[in-house]
Amino acid sequence: MYLGPMRLLRPGLLLLVLGYLGILMNRRMVRWGNLTATWPTKGVAAFLVLIGASGVFGLSVGTTVRLLTEVYLLNIALFVLLVVTIRDVKDVGLLIWGYATGVLLVGILAFTVLEREITQDGLARLTGGQGMFDANDLGLISLVALPLTVLLFRNSGKHGRIMASILMLLIPVTIALTGSRGAMVGLVFVGPAILISLHGMSVGKRLMIAFVAATALLIAAPPGYWQQMQTVLNPSEDYNVSSEYGRVELSKRGVGYMMRFPLFGVGAGNFARAEGTISPIIQSRLSRGLSVEWLAPHNTYVEVGAEIGIPALLIWLGFLFTGTIGLLKLRRRIPKDWERQTPERRFLRELCLFLPISFLAFSVTSLFLSHAYTPIPYIMISMLVGTMILVERELR
C-alpha cells in the first residue's frame, strides 16, 4: 500500500482472490467440514445473519449494505479461506506466523514510513496514514501478537527464534510509538499473564524478559507519552470522562440504543447515524449553539450491542469466552506428557495456553476501540477453530 502504483493493485483483495484460486486448483487442501466442526464457525454465520437483519430493522439499510459489501463480506471471505485450509498443526502454525510477520512489517513501517502527529496534550504519536489502522488500532494489533510471538519462540528452530526475538522487542516499541492508553492497559494484563505462563523457566529469566521489554518501551516512548499514560490514573481529568462525546458518555448512550432496539440494534454501521439523529443530547446541544457530531462507539461491546442487538452481543461474548476460558478448559483435558512427545503435540498444548492470552489482549483493548467488523477478531477466531479441531482430533 506504500509503494505508489502497487496500491492500484489492491494487494489485500488480490491476495484473497489468489488464495481462493489456489484452493480451486488443489481441492485436496480444502477441509470444508471445518466449517461445521465447531460452534464458533456457526456463530460467525449467525452473526452475519444478524447483521443483515439489523440493516432491515435499523436506521439505514444503505449504511449496513455498504458496510457488508465494502468491508464485512471480505472479512468473512478471509475467515472461510483460513478455516477450510487448516488440515494439520503446521497450517495453524503458518497462520500464526503470517499474523506475526504482518505485525513485524507494521513495526518496520512505524520506524520508516508512518508519520507522527503532535496531539493537543503534546504527545508525538503515530498516524495511520492511507490504508492503515490508526495508532490505537496498531496498539491492539501488536498486543494481540505478543503472546503468539512467545509461543513461536518456544516452538521454533534457530531462525524462527531469531525472528520471534526481534518481534518481542519490536512489539513494546510499536506500542510506545502509538501512544495508546488502551494498549497500555491491555499490556498491564497481558504482561503478567505471559510471565506466569512460562512454565519450566526460572523466575530470574522471567524477570529478565520483563526488564528487557520494559526497557524497550521506555527507550521508544515518544515525548509526552508518560504524561498521557498518567491520565489513566486520573480519569476525572480526561475528556473521555468529562465530555459529552467522551467514551463514557458514548457508551452510556450506546447502552440506551441497545435497550431501545434490543433484538437487532440500530443497524450495523449505524451508531454514528444514531448519534446524529436519535441521540438524547441533540436538542440540548442545538439549544446551546453547539454542533452535533456523528461518532463511532469506540467500544466493541457497545458497537455490537447497540448496532446489531443483544443476541449478537451474546454471540460475541461467546467467542471471547471460548477463546479464553474455553481453551484453558480444553488444555486441562490434554495429557501433560504431550510436552515430551511430538513437536506438534507440544505446540498444541502450548497454543491452548498462549492463544487465550491473545484473546485476553483483544478483550481488554477492544473496550476502547471499535473492532466488530475489522479482520483482526476473525483471524483470531480462525486460529481458535483450528486449535479446537486439531486438539480434539489428537485426543481421539
Coordinates of C-alpha atoms in Angstrom, one line a residue:
M1 CA 0.0 0.0 0.0
Y2 CA 3.0 2.3 0.4
L3 CA 4.8 1.5 -2.8
G4 CA 3.0 4.0 -5.0
P5 CA 1.5 2.2 -8.1
M6 CA 1.2 -1.0 -6.1
R7 CA -1.8 0.5 -4.3
L8 CA -3.7 0.3 -7.5
L9 CA -3.5 -3.5 -7.5
R10 CA -5.5 -3.7 -4.2
P11 CA -2.9 -6.1 -2.7
G12 CA -5.1 -7.4 0.1
L13 CA -8.0 -8.2 -2.2
L14 CA -5.6 -9.6 -4.9
L15 CA -4.1 -12.0 -2.4
L16 CA -7.5 -13.1 -1.2
V17 CA -8.6 -13.9 -4.8
L18 CA -5.3 -15.8 -5.3
G19 CA -6.0 -17.8 -2.2
Y20 CA -9.4 -18.9 -3.5
L21 CA -7.9 -19.7 -6.9
G22 CA -5.3 -21.8 -5.1
I23 CA -7.9 -24.0 -3.3
L24 CA -9.9 -24.3 -6.5
M25 CA -6.8 -25.6 -8.3
N26 CA -6.0 -28.0 -5.5
R27 CA -9.2 -29.4 -3.9
R28 CA -7.2 -31.8 -1.7
M29 CA -6.1 -28.9 0.5
V30 CA -9.6 -27.9 1.4
R31 CA -11.4 -29.2 4.5
W32 CA -15.0 -27.9 4.1
G33 CA -16.0 -30.0 7.2
N34 CA -14.1 -27.5 9.3
L35 CA -16.9 -25.0 8.8
T36 CA -19.3 -27.2 10.8
A37 CA -16.9 -28.9 13.2
T38 CA -17.0 -26.3 16.0
W39 CA -19.5 -23.8 17.3
P40 CA -17.5 -20.6 16.6
T41 CA -17.9 -21.0 12.8
K42 CA -21.6 -21.4 13.2
G43 CA -21.5 -18.4 15.5
V44 CA -19.9 -16.3 12.8
A45 CA -22.6 -17.4 10.3
A46 CA -25.3 -16.4 12.8
F47 CA -23.6 -13.1 13.4
L48 CA -23.6 -12.4 9.7
V49 CA -27.4 -13.2 9.5
L50 CA -28.0 -10.8 12.5
I51 CA -26.0 -8.1 10.7
G52 CA -28.3 -8.4 7.7
A53 CA -31.4 -8.3 9.9
S54 CA -30.1 -5.3 11.7
G55 CA -30.0 -3.4 8.4
V56 CA -33.6 -4.3 7.7
F57 CA -34.9 -3.2 11.1
G58 CA -32.3 -0.4 11.8
L59 CA -32.0 3.2 10.9
S60 CA -30.5 2.9 7.4
V61 CA -30.4 -0.1 5.2
G62 CA -28.0 1.6 2.8
T63 CA -25.4 2.1 5.6
T64 CA -25.5 -1.6 6.5
V65 CA -25.4 -2.7 2.9
R66 CA -22.3 -0.5 2.3
L67 CA -20.6 -2.0 5.4
L68 CA -21.3 -5.5 4.2
T69 CA -20.2 -5.1 0.6
E70 CA -17.2 -2.9 1.2
V71 CA -15.8 -4.4 4.5
Y72 CA -17.6 -7.2 6.3
L73 CA -18.1 -9.8 3.5
L74 CA -14.4 -9.5 2.7
N75 CA -13.6 -10.4 6.3
I76 CA -16.0 -13.4 6.0
A77 CA -14.3 -14.5 2.8
L78 CA -10.9 -14.3 4.5
F79 CA -12.3 -16.2 7.6
V80 CA -13.7 -19.0 5.4
L81 CA -10.4 -19.3 3.5
L82 CA -8.4 -19.6 6.6
V83 CA -10.7 -22.1 8.3
V84 CA -11.1 -24.5 5.4
T85 CA -7.4 -24.7 4.7
I86 CA -6.5 -25.8 8.2
R87 CA -5.5 -29.5 7.8
D88 CA -2.8 -30.0 10.5
V89 CA -0.7 -28.3 13.1
K90 CA 1.6 -26.9 10.5
D91 CA -1.2 -25.0 9.0
V92 CA -2.2 -23.4 12.3
G93 CA 1.5 -22.6 12.9
L94 CA 1.7 -21.0 9.4
L95 CA -1.4 -18.9 10.1
I96 CA 0.2 -17.6 13.4
W97 CA 3.5 -16.9 11.6
G98 CA 1.5 -15.0 9.0
Y99 CA -0.1 -12.8 11.6
A100 CA 3.3 -12.3 13.4
T101 CA 5.0 -11.4 10.2
G102 CA 2.3 -8.8 9.5
V103 CA 2.9 -7.2 12.9
L104 CA 6.6 -7.2 12.1
L105 CA 6.0 -5.3 8.9
V106 CA 3.8 -2.8 10.8
G107 CA 6.7 -2.3 13.3
I108 CA 9.0 -1.6 10.4
L109 CA 6.6 0.8 8.9
A110 CA 6.4 2.6 12.3
F111 CA 10.0 3.5 12.0
T112 CA 10.3 4.1 8.3
V113 CA 7.1 5.3 6.7
L114 CA 4.4 6.2 9.2
E115 CA 4.4 9.9 10.3
R116 CA 3.8 11.2 13.7
E117 CA 1.5 13.9 14.9
I118 CA 1.6 16.1 17.9
T119 CA -1.7 15.9 19.9
Q120 CA -3.2 18.7 22.0
D121 CA -1.6 17.2 25.0
G122 CA 1.9 17.3 23.4
L123 CA 2.1 13.6 22.6
A124 CA 4.1 12.7 19.5
R125 CA 2.2 9.6 18.3
L126 CA 2.0 7.6 15.1
T127 CA -0.6 8.5 12.5
G128 CA -2.2 5.7 10.5
G129 CA -1.7 7.1 7.0
Q130 CA -3.6 6.0 3.9
G131 CA -4.9 2.4 4.1
M132 CA -3.7 1.8 7.7
F133 CA -5.3 1.4 11.0
D134 CA -5.0 4.4 13.4
A135 CA -2.5 4.5 16.2
N136 CA -4.9 2.9 18.8
D137 CA -5.7 0.1 16.4
L138 CA -2.0 -0.6 15.8
G139 CA -1.6 -0.9 19.6
L140 CA -4.3 -3.6 19.7
I141 CA -2.9 -5.5 16.7
S142 CA 0.6 -5.5 18.2
L143 CA -0.6 -6.5 21.7
V144 CA -2.6 -9.5 20.3
A145 CA 0.6 -10.7 18.6
L146 CA 2.8 -10.6 21.8
P147 CA 1.6 -13.9 23.4
L148 CA 1.7 -15.6 20.0
T149 CA 5.2 -14.5 19.4
V150 CA 6.3 -16.0 22.7
L151 CA 4.6 -19.3 21.6
L152 CA 6.5 -19.2 18.3
F153 CA 9.8 -18.5 20.1
R154 CA 9.3 -21.6 22.4
N155 CA 8.4 -23.9 19.4
S156 CA 10.7 -22.8 16.6
G157 CA 14.2 -23.6 15.3
K158 CA 17.1 -21.2 15.3
H159 CA 15.9 -18.9 12.6
G160 CA 12.4 -18.8 13.9
R161 CA 13.7 -17.9 17.4
I162 CA 15.7 -15.0 15.9
M163 CA 12.7 -13.6 14.2
A164 CA 10.5 -14.1 17.2
S165 CA 13.1 -12.4 19.4
I166 CA 13.2 -9.4 17.2
L167 CA 9.4 -9.2 17.2
M168 CA 9.2 -9.5 21.0
L169 CA 11.4 -6.4 21.2
L170 CA 9.6 -4.6 18.4
I171 CA 6.1 -5.0 19.8
P172 CA 6.6 -2.9 23.0
V173 CA 8.4 -0.3 20.9
T174 CA 5.5 -0.1 18.5
I175 CA 3.0 0.1 21.4
A176 CA 5.0 3.0 22.8
L177 CA 5.0 4.8 19.4
T178 CA 1.2 4.5 19.2
G179 CA 0.8 6.4 22.4
S180 CA -2.3 4.2 23.0
R181 CA -3.6 4.2 26.6
G182 CA -5.8 1.2 25.7
A183 CA -2.8 -0.8 24.6
M184 CA -1.0 0.1 27.8
V185 CA -4.0 -1.0 29.9
G186 CA -4.0 -4.3 27.9
L187 CA -0.3 -4.7 28.5
V188 CA -0.8 -4.5 32.2
F189 CA -3.0 -7.6 32.0
V190 CA -1.1 -9.4 29.2
G191 CA 2.4 -9.0 30.5
P192 CA 1.9 -10.8 33.9
A193 CA -0.2 -13.4 32.2
I194 CA 2.7 -14.3 29.8
L195 CA 5.2 -14.4 32.6
I196 CA 3.0 -16.7 34.7
S197 CA 2.5 -19.0 31.7
L198 CA 6.3 -19.5 31.1
H199 CA 6.4 -22.9 32.7
G200 CA 9.8 -24.5 33.0
M201 CA 11.5 -21.1 33.1
S202 CA 13.2 -19.8 36.2
V203 CA 11.9 -16.7 37.9
G204 CA 15.2 -14.9 37.1
K205 CA 14.8 -15.5 33.4
R206 CA 11.2 -14.3 33.5
L207 CA 12.2 -11.1 35.3
M208 CA 14.9 -10.6 32.7
I209 CA 12.4 -10.8 29.9
A210 CA 10.1 -8.3 31.6
F211 CA 13.1 -6.0 32.2
V212 CA 14.1 -6.1 28.5
A213 CA 10.6 -5.5 27.3
A214 CA 10.1 -2.6 29.7
T215 CA 13.4 -1.1 28.7
A216 CA 12.5 -1.2 25.0
L217 CA 9.2 0.5 25.8
L218 CA 10.9 3.2 27.9
I219 CA 13.5 4.0 25.3
A220 CA 11.0 4.1 22.5
A221 CA 8.4 6.2 24.4
P222 CA 7.8 9.5 22.4
P223 CA 7.7 12.9 24.1
G224 CA 4.6 13.3 26.2
Y225 CA 4.0 9.5 26.4
W226 CA 4.1 9.1 30.2
Q227 CA 2.1 12.3 30.8
Q228 CA -0.6 10.7 28.5
M229 CA -0.4 7.4 30.5
Q230 CA -0.9 9.2 33.8
T231 CA -4.4 10.3 32.7
V232 CA -5.4 6.6 33.2
L233 CA -4.8 7.1 36.9
N234 CA -6.7 10.4 36.9
P235 CA -9.7 9.7 34.8
S236 CA -11.7 12.7 36.1
E237 CA -9.3 15.0 34.2
D238 CA -9.7 13.1 30.9
Y239 CA -12.2 14.3 28.2
N240 CA -13.3 10.7 27.8
V241 CA -15.0 11.0 31.3
S242 CA -15.9 14.7 31.4
S243 CA -17.1 15.3 27.8
E244 CA -20.5 14.5 26.3
Y245 CA -18.6 13.0 23.4
G246 CA -16.1 11.1 25.6
R247 CA -16.0 7.4 25.7
V248 CA -18.0 7.1 28.9
E249 CA -21.0 9.1 27.7
L250 CA -20.8 7.4 24.3
S251 CA -21.0 4.0 25.9
K252 CA -24.0 5.1 28.1
R253 CA -25.9 6.3 25.0
G254 CA -24.9 3.1 23.2
V255 CA -26.4 1.0 26.0
G256 CA -29.5 3.2 25.6
Y257 CA -29.7 2.4 21.9
M258 CA -29.3 -1.3 22.8
M259 CA -32.2 -1.2 25.3
R260 CA -34.4 0.7 22.8
F261 CA -33.6 -1.7 19.9
P262 CA -32.8 -4.9 21.8
L263 CA -33.2 -7.5 19.0
F264 CA -31.4 -6.0 16.0
G265 CA -30.0 -2.7 17.2
V266 CA -29.9 0.5 15.2
G267 CA -28.3 -1.3 12.3
A268 CA -24.7 -2.4 11.6
G269 CA -22.6 0.6 10.9
N270 CA -25.4 3.0 12.1
F271 CA -24.0 4.0 15.5
A272 CA -22.8 7.4 14.1
R273 CA -26.2 7.9 12.4
A274 CA -27.9 7.3 15.8
E275 CA -25.7 9.9 17.4
G276 CA -26.7 12.4 14.7
T277 CA -30.4 11.6 14.6
I278 CA -31.8 10.0 17.7
S279 CA -29.2 10.8 20.4
P280 CA -30.8 12.2 23.6
I281 CA -28.3 15.1 23.7
I282 CA -29.2 16.5 20.2
Q283 CA -31.7 19.1 21.4
S284 CA -29.6 20.1 24.3
R285 CA -26.5 20.8 22.1
L286 CA -28.5 22.6 19.4
S287 CA -30.1 24.9 22.1
R288 CA -26.6 25.8 23.2
G289 CA -25.5 26.6 19.7
L290 CA -23.2 23.5 19.6
S291 CA -22.8 21.1 16.7
V292 CA -24.0 17.5 16.7
E293 CA -21.2 15.1 15.9
W294 CA -21.6 11.7 14.3
L295 CA -19.1 9.5 16.2
A296 CA -18.2 5.8 16.3
P297 CA -18.8 4.0 19.6
H298 CA -15.1 3.5 20.5
N299 CA -16.1 0.3 22.3
T300 CA -16.5 -3.0 20.5
Y301 CA -19.0 -4.4 23.0
V302 CA -21.2 -1.3 22.8
E303 CA -20.7 -1.4 19.0
V304 CA -22.1 -4.9 18.7
G305 CA -24.9 -4.5 21.2
A306 CA -26.1 -1.1 20.0
E307 CA -25.7 -1.8 16.3
I308 CA -26.7 -5.5 16.0
G309 CA -28.6 -6.2 19.2
I310 CA -28.4 -8.2 22.4
P311 CA -28.4 -11.7 20.6
A312 CA -25.3 -10.6 18.6
L313 CA -23.6 -9.4 21.7
L314 CA -24.2 -12.8 23.4
I315 CA -22.6 -14.5 20.4
W316 CA -19.6 -12.0 20.6
L317 CA -19.1 -12.7 24.3
G318 CA -19.3 -16.4 23.5
F319 CA -16.3 -16.0 21.0
L320 CA -14.2 -14.3 23.7
F321 CA -15.3 -16.8 26.5
T322 CA -14.4 -19.8 24.3
G323 CA -11.1 -18.2 23.2
T324 CA -10.1 -17.7 26.9
I325 CA -11.8 -19.9 29.4
G326 CA -12.8 -22.5 26.8
L327 CA -9.3 -23.1 25.6
L328 CA -7.9 -23.3 29.1
K329 CA -10.5 -25.9 29.9
L330 CA -9.5 -27.8 26.8
R331 CA -5.9 -27.7 27.9
R332 CA -6.8 -29.5 31.1
R333 CA -8.0 -32.4 29.0
I334 CA -4.6 -32.6 27.3
P335 CA -2.2 -35.2 28.9
K336 CA 0.8 -33.5 30.4
D337 CA 3.2 -35.9 28.6
W338 CA 2.3 -34.2 25.3
E339 CA 5.1 -31.8 26.3
R340 CA 7.6 -34.6 25.8
Q341 CA 6.0 -36.2 22.8
T342 CA 5.9 -34.9 19.2
P343 CA 6.6 -31.2 18.4
E344 CA 3.1 -31.0 17.1
R345 CA 1.5 -32.1 20.3
R346 CA 3.7 -29.8 22.4
F347 CA 2.7 -26.9 20.1
L348 CA -1.0 -27.7 20.5
R349 CA -0.7 -27.9 24.3
E350 CA 1.1 -24.5 24.5
L351 CA -1.3 -23.0 21.9
C352 CA -4.1 -23.7 24.4
L353 CA -2.1 -21.6 26.9
F354 CA -0.9 -18.6 24.8
L355 CA -3.9 -18.1 22.4
P356 CA -6.2 -17.4 25.4
I357 CA -3.8 -14.6 26.4
S358 CA -4.1 -13.1 22.9
F359 CA -7.9 -13.2 23.4
L360 CA -7.5 -11.5 26.7
A361 CA -5.4 -8.8 25.0
F362 CA -8.2 -8.3 22.5
S363 CA -11.0 -8.4 25.2
V364 CA -9.3 -5.7 27.2
T365 CA -8.1 -3.3 24.5
S366 CA -11.4 -3.6 22.5
L367 CA -13.1 -1.9 25.4
F368 CA -11.6 1.3 23.9
L369 CA -11.9 0.6 20.2
S370 CA -14.4 -0.4 17.5
H371 CA -13.4 -3.8 16.1
A372 CA -16.6 -5.7 15.4
Y373 CA -16.0 -5.5 11.6
T374 CA -12.3 -5.5 11.2
P375 CA -10.3 -8.6 10.1
I376 CA -8.5 -9.0 13.5
P377 CA -11.1 -10.8 15.5
Y378 CA -12.0 -13.1 12.6
I379 CA -8.3 -14.1 12.1
M380 CA -8.2 -14.9 15.9
I381 CA -11.4 -16.9 15.6
S382 CA -9.9 -18.9 12.7
M383 CA -7.0 -19.7 15.0
L384 CA -9.4 -20.8 17.7
V385 CA -11.3 -23.0 15.3
G386 CA -8.1 -24.7 14.1
T387 CA -6.9 -25.3 17.7
M388 CA -10.2 -26.8 18.8
I389 CA -10.4 -29.1 15.7
L390 CA -6.8 -30.3 15.9
V391 CA -6.8 -30.9 19.7
E392 CA -10.0 -32.9 19.6
R393 CA -8.6 -34.9 16.7
E394 CA -5.4 -35.7 18.7
L395 CA -7.4 -36.6 21.8
R396 CA -9.5 -39.1 19.8

